[in-house]
PDB file of C-alpha atoms in Angstrom:
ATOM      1  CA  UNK A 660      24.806 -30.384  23.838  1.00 44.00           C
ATOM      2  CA  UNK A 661      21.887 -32.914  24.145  1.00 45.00           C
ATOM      3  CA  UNK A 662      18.399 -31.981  23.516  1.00 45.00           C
ATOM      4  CA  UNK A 663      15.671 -31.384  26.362  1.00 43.00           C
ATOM      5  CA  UNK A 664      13.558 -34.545  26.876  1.00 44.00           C
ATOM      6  CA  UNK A 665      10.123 -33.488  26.199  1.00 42.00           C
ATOM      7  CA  UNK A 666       8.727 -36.748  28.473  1.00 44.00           C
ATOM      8  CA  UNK A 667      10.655 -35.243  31.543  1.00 43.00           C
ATOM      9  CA  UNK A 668       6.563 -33.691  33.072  1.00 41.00           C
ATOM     10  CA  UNK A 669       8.541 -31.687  35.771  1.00 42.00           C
ATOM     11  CA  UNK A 670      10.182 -29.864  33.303  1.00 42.00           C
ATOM     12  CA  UNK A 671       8.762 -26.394  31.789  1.00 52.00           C
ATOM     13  CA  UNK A 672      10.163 -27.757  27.887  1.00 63.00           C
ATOM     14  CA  UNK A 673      10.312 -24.392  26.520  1.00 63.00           C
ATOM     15  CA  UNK A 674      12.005 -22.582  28.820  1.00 60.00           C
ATOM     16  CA  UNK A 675      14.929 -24.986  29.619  1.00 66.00           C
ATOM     17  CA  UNK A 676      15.106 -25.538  26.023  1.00 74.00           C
ATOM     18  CA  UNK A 677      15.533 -21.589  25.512  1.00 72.00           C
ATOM     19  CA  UNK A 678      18.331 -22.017  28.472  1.00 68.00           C
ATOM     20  CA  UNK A 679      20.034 -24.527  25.704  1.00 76.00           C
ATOM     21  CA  UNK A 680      20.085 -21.999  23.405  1.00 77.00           C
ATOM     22  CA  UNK A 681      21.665 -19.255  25.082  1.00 78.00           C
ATOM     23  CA  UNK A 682      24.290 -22.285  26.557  1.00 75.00           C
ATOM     24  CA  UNK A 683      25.072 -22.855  22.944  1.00 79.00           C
ATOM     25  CA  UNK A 684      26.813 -19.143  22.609  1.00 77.00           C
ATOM     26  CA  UNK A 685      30.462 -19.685  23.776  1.00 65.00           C
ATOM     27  CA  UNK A 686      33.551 -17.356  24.219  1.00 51.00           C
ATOM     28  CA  UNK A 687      35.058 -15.581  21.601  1.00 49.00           C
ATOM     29  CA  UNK A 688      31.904 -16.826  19.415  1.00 59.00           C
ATOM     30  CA  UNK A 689      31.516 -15.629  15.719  1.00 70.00           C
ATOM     31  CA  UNK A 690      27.644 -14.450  15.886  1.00 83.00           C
ATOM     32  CA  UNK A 691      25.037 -17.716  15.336  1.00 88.00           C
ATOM     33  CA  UNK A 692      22.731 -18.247  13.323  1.00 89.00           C
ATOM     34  CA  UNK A 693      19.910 -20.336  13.545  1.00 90.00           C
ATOM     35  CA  UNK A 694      21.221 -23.248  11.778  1.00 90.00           C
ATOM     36  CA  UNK A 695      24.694 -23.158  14.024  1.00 89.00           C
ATOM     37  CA  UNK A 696      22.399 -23.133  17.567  1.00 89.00           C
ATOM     38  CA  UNK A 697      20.669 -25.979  16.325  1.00 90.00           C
ATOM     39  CA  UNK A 698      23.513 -28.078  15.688  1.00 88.00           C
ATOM     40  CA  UNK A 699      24.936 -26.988  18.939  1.00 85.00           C
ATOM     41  CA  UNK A 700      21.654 -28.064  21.222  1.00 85.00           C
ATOM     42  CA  UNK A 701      20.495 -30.794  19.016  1.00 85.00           C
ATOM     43  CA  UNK A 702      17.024 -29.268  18.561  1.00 87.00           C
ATOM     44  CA  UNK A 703      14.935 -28.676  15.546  1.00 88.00           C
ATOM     45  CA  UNK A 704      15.207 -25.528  13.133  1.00 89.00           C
ATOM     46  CA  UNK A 705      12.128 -24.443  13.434  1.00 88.00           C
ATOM     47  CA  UNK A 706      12.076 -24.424  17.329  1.00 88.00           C
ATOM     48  CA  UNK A 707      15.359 -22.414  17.476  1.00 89.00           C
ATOM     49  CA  UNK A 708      13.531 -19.649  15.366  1.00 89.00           C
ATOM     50  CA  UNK A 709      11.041 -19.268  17.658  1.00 87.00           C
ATOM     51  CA  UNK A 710      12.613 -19.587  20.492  1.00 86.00           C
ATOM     52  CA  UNK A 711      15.841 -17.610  19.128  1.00 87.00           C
ATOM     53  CA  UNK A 712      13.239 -14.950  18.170  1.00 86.00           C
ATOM     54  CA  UNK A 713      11.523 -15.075  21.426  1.00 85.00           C
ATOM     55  CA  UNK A 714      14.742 -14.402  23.468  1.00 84.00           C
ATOM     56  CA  UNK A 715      15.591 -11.629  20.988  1.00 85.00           C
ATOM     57  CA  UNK A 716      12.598  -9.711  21.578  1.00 84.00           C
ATOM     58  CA  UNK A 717      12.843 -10.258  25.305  1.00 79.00           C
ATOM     59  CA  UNK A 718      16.819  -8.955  25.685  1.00 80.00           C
ATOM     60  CA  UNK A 719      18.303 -12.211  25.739  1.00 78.00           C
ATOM     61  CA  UNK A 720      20.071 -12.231  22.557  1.00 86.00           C
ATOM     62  CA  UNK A 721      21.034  -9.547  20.024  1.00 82.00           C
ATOM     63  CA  UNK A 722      20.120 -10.136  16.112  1.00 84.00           C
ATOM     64  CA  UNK A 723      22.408  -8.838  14.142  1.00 79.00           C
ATOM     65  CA  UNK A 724      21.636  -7.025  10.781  1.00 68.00           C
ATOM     66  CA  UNK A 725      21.489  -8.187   7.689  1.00 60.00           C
ATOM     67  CA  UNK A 726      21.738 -12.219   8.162  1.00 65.00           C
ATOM     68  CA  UNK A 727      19.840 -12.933  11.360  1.00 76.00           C
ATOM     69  CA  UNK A 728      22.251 -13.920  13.216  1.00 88.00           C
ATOM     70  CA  UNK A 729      22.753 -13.444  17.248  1.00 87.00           C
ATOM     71  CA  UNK A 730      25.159 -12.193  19.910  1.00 81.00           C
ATOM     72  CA  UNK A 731      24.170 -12.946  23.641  1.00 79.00           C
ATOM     73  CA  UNK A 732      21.931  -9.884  24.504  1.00 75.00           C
ATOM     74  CA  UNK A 733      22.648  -7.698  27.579  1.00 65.00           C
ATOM     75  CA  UNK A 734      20.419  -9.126  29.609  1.00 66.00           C
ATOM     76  CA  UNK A 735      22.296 -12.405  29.922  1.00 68.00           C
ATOM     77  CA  UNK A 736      25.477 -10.709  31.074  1.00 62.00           C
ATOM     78  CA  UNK A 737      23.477  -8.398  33.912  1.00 63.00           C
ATOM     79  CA  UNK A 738      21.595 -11.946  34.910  1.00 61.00           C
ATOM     80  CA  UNK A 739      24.937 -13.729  35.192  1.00 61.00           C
ATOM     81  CA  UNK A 740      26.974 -11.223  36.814  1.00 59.00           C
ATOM     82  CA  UNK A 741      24.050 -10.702  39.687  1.00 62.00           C
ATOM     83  CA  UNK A 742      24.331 -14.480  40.344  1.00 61.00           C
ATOM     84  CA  UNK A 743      28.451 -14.965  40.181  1.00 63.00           C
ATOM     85  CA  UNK A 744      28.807 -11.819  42.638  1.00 62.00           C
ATOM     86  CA  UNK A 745      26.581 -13.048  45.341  1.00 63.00           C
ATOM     87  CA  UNK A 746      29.075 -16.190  45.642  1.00 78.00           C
ATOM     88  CA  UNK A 747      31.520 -16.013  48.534  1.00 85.00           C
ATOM     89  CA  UNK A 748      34.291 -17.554  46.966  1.00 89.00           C
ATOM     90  CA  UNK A 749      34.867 -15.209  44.739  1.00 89.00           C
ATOM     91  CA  UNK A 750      35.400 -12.280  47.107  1.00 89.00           C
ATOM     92  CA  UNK A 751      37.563 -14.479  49.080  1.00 93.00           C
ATOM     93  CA  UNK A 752      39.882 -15.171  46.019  1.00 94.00           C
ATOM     94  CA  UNK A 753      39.946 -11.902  44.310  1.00 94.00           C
ATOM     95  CA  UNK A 754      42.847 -10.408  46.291  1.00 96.00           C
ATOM     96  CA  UNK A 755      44.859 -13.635  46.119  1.00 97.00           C
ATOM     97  CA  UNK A 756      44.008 -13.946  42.131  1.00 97.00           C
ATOM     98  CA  UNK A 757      44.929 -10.560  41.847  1.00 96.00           C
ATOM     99  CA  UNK A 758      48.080 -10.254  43.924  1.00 97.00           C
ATOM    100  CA  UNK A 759      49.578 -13.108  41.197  1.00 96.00           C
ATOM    101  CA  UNK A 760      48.294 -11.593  37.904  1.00 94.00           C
ATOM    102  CA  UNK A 761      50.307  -8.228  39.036  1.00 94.00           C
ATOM    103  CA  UNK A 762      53.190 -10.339  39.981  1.00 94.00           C
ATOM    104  CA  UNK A 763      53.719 -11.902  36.532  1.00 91.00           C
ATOM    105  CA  UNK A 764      51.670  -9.420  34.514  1.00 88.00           C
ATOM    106  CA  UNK A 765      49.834 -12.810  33.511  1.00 90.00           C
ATOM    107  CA  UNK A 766      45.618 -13.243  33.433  1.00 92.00           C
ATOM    108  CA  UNK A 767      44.403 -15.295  36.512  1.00 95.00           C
ATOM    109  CA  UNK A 768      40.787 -17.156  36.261  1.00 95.00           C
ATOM    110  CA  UNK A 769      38.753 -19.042  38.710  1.00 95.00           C
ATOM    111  CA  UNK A 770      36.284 -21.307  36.925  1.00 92.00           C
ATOM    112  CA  UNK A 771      33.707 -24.488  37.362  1.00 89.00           C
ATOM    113  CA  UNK A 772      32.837 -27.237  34.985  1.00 90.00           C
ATOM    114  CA  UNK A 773      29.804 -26.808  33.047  1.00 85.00           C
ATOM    115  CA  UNK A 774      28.927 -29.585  30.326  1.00 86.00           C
ATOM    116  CA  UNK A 775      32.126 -29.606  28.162  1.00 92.00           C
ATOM    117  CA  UNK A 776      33.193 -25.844  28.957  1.00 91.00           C
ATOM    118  CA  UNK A 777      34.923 -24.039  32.130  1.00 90.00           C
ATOM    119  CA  UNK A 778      33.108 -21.300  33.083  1.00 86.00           C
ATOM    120  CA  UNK A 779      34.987 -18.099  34.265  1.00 88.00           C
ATOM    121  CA  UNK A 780      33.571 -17.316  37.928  1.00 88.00           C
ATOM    122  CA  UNK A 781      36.262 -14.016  38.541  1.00 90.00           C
ATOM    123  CA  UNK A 782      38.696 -12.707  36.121  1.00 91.00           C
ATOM    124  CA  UNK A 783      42.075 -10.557  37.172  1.00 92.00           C
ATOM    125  CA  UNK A 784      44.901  -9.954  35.022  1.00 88.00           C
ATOM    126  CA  UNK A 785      47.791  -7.676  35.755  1.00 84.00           C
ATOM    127  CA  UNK A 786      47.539  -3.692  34.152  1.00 80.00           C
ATOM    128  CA  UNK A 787      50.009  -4.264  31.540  1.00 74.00           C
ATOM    129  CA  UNK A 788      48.755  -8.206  30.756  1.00 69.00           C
ATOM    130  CA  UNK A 789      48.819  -9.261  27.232  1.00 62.00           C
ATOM    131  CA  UNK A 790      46.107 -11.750  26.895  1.00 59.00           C
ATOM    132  CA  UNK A 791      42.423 -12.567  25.212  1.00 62.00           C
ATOM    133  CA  UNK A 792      40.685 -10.128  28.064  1.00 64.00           C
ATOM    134  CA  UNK A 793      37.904 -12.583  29.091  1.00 73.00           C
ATOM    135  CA  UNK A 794      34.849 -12.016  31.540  1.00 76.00           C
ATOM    136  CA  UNK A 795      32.778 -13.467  33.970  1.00 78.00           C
ATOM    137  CA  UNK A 796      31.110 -15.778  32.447  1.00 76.00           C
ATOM    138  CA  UNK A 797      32.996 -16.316  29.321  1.00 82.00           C
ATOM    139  CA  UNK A 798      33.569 -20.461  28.587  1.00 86.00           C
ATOM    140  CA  UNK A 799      36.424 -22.175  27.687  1.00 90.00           C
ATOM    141  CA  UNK A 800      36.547 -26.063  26.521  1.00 94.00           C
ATOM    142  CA  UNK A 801      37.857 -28.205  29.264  1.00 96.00           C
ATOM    143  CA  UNK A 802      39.524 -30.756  26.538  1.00 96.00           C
ATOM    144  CA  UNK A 803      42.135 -28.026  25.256  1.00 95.00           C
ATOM    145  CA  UNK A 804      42.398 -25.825  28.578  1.00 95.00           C
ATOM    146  CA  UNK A 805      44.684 -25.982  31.394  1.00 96.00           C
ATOM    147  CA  UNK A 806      41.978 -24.618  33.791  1.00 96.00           C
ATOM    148  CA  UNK A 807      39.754 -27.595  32.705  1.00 96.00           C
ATOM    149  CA  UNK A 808      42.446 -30.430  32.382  1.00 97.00           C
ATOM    150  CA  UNK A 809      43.324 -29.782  36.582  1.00 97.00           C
ATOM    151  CA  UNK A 810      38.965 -30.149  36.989  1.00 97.00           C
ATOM    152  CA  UNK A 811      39.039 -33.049  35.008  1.00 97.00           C
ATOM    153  CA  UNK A 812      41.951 -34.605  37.199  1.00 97.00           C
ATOM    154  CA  UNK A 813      40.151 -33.583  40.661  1.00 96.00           C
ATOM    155  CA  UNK A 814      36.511 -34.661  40.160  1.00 95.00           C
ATOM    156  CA  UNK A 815      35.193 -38.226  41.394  1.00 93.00           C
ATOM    157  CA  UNK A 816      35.041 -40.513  38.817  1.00 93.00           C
ATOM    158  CA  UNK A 817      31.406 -40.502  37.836  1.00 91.00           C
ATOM    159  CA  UNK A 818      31.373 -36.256  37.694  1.00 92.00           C
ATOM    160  CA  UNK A 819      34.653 -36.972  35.333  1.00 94.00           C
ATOM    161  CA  UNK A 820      32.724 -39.163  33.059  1.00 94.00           C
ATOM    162  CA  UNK A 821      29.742 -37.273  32.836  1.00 91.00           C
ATOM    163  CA  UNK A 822      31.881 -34.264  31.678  1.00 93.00           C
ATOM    164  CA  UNK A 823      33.572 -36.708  29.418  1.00 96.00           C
ATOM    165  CA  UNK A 824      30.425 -37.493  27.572  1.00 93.00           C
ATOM    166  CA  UNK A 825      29.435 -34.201  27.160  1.00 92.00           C
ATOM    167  CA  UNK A 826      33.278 -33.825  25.924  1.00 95.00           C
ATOM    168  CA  UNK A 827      32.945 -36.652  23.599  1.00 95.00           C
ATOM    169  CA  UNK A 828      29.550 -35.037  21.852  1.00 92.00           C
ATOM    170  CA  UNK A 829      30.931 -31.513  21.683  1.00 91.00           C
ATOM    171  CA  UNK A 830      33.711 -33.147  20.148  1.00 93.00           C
ATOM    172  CA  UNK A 831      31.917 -34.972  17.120  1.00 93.00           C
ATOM    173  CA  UNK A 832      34.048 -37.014  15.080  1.00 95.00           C
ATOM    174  CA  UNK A 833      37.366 -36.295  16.664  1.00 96.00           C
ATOM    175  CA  UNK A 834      35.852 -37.318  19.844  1.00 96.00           C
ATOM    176  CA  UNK A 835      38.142 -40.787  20.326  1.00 97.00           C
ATOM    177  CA  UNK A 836      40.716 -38.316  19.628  1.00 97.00           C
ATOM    178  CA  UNK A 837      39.979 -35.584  22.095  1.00 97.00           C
ATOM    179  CA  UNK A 838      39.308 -37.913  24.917  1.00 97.00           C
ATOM    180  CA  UNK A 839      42.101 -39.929  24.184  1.00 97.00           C
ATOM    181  CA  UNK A 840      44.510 -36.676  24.139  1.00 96.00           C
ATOM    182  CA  UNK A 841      42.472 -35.149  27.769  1.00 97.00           C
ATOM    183  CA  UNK A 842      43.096 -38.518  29.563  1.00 97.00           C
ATOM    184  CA  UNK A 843      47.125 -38.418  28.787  1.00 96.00           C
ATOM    185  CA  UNK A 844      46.687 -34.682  29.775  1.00 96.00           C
ATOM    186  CA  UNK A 845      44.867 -36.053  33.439  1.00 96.00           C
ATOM    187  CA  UNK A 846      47.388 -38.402  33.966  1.00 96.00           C
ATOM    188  CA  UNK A 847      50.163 -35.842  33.650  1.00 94.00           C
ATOM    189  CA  UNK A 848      48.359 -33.421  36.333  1.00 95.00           C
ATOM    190  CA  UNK A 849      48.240 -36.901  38.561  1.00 92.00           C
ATOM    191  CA  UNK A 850      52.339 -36.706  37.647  1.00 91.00           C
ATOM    192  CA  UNK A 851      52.780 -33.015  38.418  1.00 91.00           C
ATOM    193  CA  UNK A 852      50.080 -31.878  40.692  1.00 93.00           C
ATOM    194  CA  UNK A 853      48.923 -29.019  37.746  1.00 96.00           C
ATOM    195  CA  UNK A 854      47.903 -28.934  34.469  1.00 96.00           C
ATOM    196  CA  UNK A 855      49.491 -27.003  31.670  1.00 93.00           C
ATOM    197  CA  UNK A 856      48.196 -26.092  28.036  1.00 92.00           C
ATOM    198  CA  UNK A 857      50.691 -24.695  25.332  1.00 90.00           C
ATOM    199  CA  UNK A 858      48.934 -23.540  22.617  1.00 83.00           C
ATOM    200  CA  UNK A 859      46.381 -26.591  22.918  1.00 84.00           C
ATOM    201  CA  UNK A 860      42.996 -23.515  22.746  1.00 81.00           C
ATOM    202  CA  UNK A 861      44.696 -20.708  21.262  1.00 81.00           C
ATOM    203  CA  UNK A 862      48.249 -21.494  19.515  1.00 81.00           C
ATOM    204  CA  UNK A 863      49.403 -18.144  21.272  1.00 80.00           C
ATOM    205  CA  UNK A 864      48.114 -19.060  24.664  1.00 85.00           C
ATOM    206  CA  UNK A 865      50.507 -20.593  27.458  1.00 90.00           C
ATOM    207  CA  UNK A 866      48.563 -21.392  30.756  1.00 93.00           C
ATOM    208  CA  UNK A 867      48.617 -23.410  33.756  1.00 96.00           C
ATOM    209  CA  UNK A 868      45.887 -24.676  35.873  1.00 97.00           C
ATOM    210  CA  UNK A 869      45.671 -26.417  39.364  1.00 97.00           C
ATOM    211  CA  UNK A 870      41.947 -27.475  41.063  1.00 97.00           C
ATOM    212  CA  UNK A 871      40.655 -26.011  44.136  1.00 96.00           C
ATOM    213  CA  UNK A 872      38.617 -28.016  46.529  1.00 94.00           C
ATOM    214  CA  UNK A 873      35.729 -26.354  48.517  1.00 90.00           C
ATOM    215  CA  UNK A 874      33.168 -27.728  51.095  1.00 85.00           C
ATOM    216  CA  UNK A 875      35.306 -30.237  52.784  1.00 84.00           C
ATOM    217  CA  UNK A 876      35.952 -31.772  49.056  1.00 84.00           C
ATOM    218  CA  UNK A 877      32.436 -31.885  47.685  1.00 86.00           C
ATOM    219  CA  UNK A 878      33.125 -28.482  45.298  1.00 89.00           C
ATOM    220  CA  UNK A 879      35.431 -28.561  43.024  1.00 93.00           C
ATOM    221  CA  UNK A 880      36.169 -25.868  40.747  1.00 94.00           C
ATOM    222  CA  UNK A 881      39.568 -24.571  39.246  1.00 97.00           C
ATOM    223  CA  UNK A 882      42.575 -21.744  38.762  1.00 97.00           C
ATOM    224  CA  UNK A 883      44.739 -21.025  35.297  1.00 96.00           C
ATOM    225  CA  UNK A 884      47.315 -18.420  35.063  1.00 94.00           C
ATOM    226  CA  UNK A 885      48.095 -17.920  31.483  1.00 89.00           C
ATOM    227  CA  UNK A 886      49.386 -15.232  28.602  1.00 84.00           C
ATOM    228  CA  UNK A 887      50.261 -14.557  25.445  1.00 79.00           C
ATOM    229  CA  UNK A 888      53.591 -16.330  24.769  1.00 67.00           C
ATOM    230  CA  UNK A 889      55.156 -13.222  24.412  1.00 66.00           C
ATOM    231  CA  UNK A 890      58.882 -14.882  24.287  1.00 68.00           C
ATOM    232  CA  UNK A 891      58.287 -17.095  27.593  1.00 73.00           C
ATOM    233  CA  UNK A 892      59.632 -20.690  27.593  1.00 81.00           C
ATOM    234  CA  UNK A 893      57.490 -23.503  28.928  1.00 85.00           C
ATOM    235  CA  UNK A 894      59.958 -24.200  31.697  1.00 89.00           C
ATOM    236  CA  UNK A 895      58.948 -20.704  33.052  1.00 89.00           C
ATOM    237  CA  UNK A 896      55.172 -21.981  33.220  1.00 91.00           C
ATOM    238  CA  UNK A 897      56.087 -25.604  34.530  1.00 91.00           C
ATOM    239  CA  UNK A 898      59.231 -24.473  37.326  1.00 93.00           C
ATOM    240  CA  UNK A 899      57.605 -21.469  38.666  1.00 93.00           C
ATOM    241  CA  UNK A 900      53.541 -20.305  37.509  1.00 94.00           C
ATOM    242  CA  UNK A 901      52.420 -24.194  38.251  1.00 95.00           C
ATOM    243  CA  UNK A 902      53.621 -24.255  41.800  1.00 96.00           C
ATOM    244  CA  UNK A 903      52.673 -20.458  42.618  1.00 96.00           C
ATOM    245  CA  UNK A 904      49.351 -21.767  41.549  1.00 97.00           C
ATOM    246  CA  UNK A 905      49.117 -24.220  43.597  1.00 97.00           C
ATOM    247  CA  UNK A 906      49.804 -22.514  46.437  1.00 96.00           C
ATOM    248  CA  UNK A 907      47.190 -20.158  45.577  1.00 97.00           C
ATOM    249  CA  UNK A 908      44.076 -23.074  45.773  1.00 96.00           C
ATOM    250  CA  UNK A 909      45.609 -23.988  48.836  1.00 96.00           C
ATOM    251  CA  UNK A 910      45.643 -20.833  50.506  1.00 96.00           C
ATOM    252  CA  UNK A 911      42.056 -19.875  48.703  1.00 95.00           C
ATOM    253  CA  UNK A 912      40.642 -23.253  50.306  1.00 93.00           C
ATOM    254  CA  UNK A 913      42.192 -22.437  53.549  1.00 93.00           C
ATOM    255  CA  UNK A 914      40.760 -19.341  54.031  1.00 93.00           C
ATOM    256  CA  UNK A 915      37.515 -20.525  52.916  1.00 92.00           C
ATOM    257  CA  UNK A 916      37.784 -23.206  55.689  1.00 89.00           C
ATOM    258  CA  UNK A 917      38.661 -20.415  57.858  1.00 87.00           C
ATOM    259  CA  UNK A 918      35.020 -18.441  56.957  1.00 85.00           C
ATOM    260  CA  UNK A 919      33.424 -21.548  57.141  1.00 82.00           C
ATOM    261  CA  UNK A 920      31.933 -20.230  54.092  1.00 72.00           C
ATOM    262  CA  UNK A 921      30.552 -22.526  51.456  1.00 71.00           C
ATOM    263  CA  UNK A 922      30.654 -22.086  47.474  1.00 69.00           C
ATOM    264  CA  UNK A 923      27.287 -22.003  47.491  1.00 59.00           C
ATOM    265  CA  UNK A 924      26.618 -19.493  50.548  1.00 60.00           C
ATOM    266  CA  UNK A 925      25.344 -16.415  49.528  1.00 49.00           C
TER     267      UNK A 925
END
């Protein structure tokens, strides 16, 4: 994650690099400590105490006892839910989303690109579901996920690139390697018409993914449908949860259409 610009005069420095900070904390995340977040945002030490500090004391982030290090505090989670629920799109696809998860007892996510991560706009999964029980708001990398392999394939060129990049620094030095592997993985989705991921995250993990376009085309965001293994072949995923999916964005997109509702409607 680059660091904030400090030249950029429209900018309040401080508070968009605290924003990095609390970016830095990703799903299933081990707590941070100082020296981890600054790696992660490319900013100095001694700024990330401060600020890490200053967003402690405020609610942002939780220290945890004896080593300093954080959790994302409450606050966060209340902040991000209030913004994801006033978005239309997801009250037009939780019925749909949820109608599928209870089908094949599987998890079913809606998500949007966000530097190199997916994050998780609504959640469903199916009462018996055996899966990593995500949340609003919870990230996932784009390079190893199904849900971010079918963004990847849908976005314009330049968006694609630009989430490359961030891809490619997030990366480090595997990045020829990780792009190299998400490009085959794009031009399989162009083959297919959804993405897949066995294993690629989480070695237990099976998923599928298919984009969803929004706004006549100018939103994109994406679907996966995933589980534990659990004894299912990847034919099962490819011949029947890919194309289900599918038909999913296209009705969600339709209905949108329908509403003449916009993603970013509140």
């Amino acid at each position: 994650m680059a660091a904030v610009k400090a030249k950029d005069t429209t900018m309040v420095v401080s508070l968009a690099r605290g924003l990095n900070i609390l970016r830095a904390f990703r799903a299933i995340d081990a707590p941070l400590g100082n020296k981890e977040i600054a790696e992660r945002t490319a900013l100095p030490k001694a700024t990330v105490a401060r600020l890490s500090y200053t967003l402690s004391q405020m609610g942002y982030l939780r220290q945890v006892e004896p080593h300093g290090q954080y959790h994302l505090g409450d606050k966060v989670t209340a902040l991000g839910h209030a913004l994801l629920r006033s978005l239309p799109v997801r009250r037009v696809a939780e019925p749909l989303m949820q109608a599928l998860a209870d089908k094949y007892e599987m998890s079913v996510a809606l998500g949007i690109g966000d530097g190199p991560d997916m994050v998780y706009l609504h959640y469903c999964s199916g009462p018996e579901t055996v899966t990593m029980r995500l949340r609003i708001g919870s990230l996932v990398p784009i390079a190893q996920s199904a849900m971010g392999r079918a963004y990847m394939w849908a976005l314009p060129e330049a968006e694609r690139e630009h989430h490359m990049q961030a891809i490619r620094a997030a990366a480090g030095d595997k990045a020829d390697t990780v792009e190299a592997e998400l490009r085959a993985e794009i031009a399989e989705v162009d083959r297919r018409g959804f993405s897949v991921s066995f294993g690629a995250w989480r070695r237990e993990i099976f998923a599928v993914g298919a984009p969803v376009w929004l706004d006549r085309g100018e939103t994109v965001l994406a679907l996966n449908c995933g589980t534990r293994r659990r004894g299912l072949d990847e034919a099962h995923f490819q011949e029947t949860l890919g194309p289900e999916l599918m038909a999913l964005s296209s009705e969600l997109g339709h209905r949108m259409d329908q509403l003449g509702a916009s993603f970013w409607d509140e």
